[in-house]
Tab-separated table of C-alpha atoms in Angstrom:
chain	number	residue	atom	x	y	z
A	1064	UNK	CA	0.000	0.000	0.000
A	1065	UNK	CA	1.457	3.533	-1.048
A	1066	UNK	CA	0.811	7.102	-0.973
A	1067	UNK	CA	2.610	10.091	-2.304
A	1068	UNK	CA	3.278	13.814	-1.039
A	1069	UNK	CA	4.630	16.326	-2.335
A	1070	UNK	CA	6.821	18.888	-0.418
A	1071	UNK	CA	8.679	22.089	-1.020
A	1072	UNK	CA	12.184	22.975	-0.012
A	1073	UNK	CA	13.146	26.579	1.757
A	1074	UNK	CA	16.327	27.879	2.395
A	1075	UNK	CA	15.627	27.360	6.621
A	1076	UNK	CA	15.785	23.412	6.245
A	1077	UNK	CA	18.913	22.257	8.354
A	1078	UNK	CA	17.818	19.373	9.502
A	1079	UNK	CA	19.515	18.787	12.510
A	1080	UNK	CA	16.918	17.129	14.934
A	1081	UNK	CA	18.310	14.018	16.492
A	1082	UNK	CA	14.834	11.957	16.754
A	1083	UNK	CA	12.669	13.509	14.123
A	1084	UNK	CA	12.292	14.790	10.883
A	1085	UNK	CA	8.605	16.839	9.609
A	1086	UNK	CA	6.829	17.884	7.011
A	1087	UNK	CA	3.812	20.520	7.119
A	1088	UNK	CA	1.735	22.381	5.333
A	1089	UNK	CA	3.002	25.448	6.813
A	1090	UNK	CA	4.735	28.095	3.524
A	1091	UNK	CA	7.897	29.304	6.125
A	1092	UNK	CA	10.605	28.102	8.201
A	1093	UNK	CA	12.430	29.548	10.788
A	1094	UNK	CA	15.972	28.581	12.112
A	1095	UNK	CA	14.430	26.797	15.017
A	1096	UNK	CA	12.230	24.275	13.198
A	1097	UNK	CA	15.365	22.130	12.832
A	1098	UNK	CA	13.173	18.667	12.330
A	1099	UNK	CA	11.165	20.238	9.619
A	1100	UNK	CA	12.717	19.268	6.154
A	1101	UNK	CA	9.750	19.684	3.355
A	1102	UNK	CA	6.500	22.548	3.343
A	1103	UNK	CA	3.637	23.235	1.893
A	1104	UNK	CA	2.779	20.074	1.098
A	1105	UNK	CA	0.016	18.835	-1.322
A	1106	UNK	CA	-1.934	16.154	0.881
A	1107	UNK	CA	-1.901	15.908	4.432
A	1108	UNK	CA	-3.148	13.062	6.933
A	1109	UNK	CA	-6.524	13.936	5.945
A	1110	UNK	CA	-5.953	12.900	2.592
A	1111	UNK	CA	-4.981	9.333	3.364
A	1112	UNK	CA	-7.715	6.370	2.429
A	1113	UNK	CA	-9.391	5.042	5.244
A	1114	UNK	CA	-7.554	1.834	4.220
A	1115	UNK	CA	-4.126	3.174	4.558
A	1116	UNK	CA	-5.167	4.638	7.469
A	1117	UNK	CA	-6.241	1.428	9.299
A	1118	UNK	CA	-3.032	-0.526	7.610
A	1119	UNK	CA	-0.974	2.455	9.615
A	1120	UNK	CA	-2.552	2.576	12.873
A	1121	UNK	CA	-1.108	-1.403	13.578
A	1122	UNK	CA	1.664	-2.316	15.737
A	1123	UNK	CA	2.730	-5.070	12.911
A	1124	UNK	CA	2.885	-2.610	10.264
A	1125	UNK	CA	6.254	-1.874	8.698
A	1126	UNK	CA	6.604	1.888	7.505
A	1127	UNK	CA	8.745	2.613	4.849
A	1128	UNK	CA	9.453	6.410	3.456
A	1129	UNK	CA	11.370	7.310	0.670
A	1130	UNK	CA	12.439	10.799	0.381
A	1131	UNK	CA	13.691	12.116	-3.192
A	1132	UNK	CA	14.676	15.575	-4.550
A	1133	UNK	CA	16.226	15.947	-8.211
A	1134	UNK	CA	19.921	15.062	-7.124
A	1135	UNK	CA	19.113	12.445	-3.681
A	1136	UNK	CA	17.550	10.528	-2.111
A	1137	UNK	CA	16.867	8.660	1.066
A	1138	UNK	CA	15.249	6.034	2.901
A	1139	UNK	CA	13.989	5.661	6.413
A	1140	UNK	CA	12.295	2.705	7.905
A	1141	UNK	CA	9.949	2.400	11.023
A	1142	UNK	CA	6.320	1.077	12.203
A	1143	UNK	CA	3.052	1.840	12.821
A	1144	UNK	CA	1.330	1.812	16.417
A	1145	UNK	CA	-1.791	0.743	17.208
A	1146	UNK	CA	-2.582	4.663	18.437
A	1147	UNK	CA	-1.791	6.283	15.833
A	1148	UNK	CA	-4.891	8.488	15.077
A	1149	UNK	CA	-3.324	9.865	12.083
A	1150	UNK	CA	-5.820	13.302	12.651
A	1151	UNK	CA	-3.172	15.978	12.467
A	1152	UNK	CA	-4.631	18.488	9.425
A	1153	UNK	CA	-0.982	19.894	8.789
A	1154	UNK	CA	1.769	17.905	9.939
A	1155	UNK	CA	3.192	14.418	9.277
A	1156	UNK	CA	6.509	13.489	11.646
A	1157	UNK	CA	8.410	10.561	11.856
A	1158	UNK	CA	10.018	9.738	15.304
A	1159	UNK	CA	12.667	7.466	15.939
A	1160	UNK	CA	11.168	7.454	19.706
A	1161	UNK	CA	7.316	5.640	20.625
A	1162	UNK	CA	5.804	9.038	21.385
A	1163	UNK	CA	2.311	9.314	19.753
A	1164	UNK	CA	0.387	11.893	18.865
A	1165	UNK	CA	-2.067	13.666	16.066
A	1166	UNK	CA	0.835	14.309	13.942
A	1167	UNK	CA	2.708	11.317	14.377
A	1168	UNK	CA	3.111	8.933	11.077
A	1169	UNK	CA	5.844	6.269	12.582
A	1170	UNK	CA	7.831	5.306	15.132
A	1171	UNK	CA	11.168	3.707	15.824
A	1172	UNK	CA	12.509	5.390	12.533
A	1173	UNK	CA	15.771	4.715	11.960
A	1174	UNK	CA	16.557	8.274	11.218
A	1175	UNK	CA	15.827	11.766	12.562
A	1176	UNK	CA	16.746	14.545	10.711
A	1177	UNK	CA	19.850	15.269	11.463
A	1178	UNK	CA	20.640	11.600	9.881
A	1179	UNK	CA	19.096	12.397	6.578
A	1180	UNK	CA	21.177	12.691	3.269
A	1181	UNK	CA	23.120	15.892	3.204
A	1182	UNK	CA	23.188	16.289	-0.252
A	1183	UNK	CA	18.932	15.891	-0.165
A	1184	UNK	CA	18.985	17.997	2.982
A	1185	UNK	CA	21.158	20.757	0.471
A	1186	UNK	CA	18.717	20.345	-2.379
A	1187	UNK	CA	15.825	21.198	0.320
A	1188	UNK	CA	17.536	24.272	1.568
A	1189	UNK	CA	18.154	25.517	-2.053
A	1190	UNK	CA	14.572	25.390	-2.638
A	1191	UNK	CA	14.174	22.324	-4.632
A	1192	UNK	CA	10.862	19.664	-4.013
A	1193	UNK	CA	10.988	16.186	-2.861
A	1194	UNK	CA	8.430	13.338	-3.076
A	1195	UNK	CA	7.539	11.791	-0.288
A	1196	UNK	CA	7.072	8.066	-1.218
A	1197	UNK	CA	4.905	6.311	1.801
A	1198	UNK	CA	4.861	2.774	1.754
A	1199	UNK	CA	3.328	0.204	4.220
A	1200	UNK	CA	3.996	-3.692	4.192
């Protein structure tokens, strides 16, 4: 099961958070939103099929997201949790931790931001997009 966003780069990403890494909906960055590496993305959690949304919100679910901008790409696995409400109408994170909320997407990732590819995180801060490639096995 798949589903694809779309995100924007801005010249604030830097990507340093240690346990998570966030995209939004939100147009601009500042400094201190080091986790958040892709905006004003075209679908949010509302947008995912009631399906994927069921498949996601299960402890046994394996979470994979590929992240690619025109010159990188990367790929960071984790899982779903049966709590996962998946209800958050801007923001999508990925946490390497088992905190849950509205915005939360996976846990145990096996990357936080600050672990992402530096030559995608460069491509983000010069502006380029990325697709955001969600798939669930």
């Amino acid at each position: 099961m798949n589903f694809k966003i779309r995100a924007k780069g801005h010249k604030n990403v830097i990507s340093k958070h240690k346990s998570t890494f966030e995209i939004t909906k939100d147009k601009d960055l500042s400094l201190s939103g080091d986790c958040i590496i892709g905006l004003d993305i075209d679908k949010s959690m509302d947008d995912f099929p009631e399906e994927f949304k069921k498949k996601l919100a299960n402890d046994n679910t394996k979470v994979i997201v590929e992240l690619v901008t025109p010159n990188a790409s990367d790929k960071i696995e984790g899982f779903g949790h049966n709590d996962l409400s998946l209800s958050h109408p801007t923001d999508i994170v990925c946490r390497k931790s088992t905190f849950v909320c509205s915005r939360t997407l996976m846990i145990k990732s096996n990357k936080g931001a600050i672990d992402l590819n530096r030559d995608l995180i460069n491509d983000l801060a010069n502006g380029e997009s990325m697709d955001v490639n969600i798939k669930l096995i």
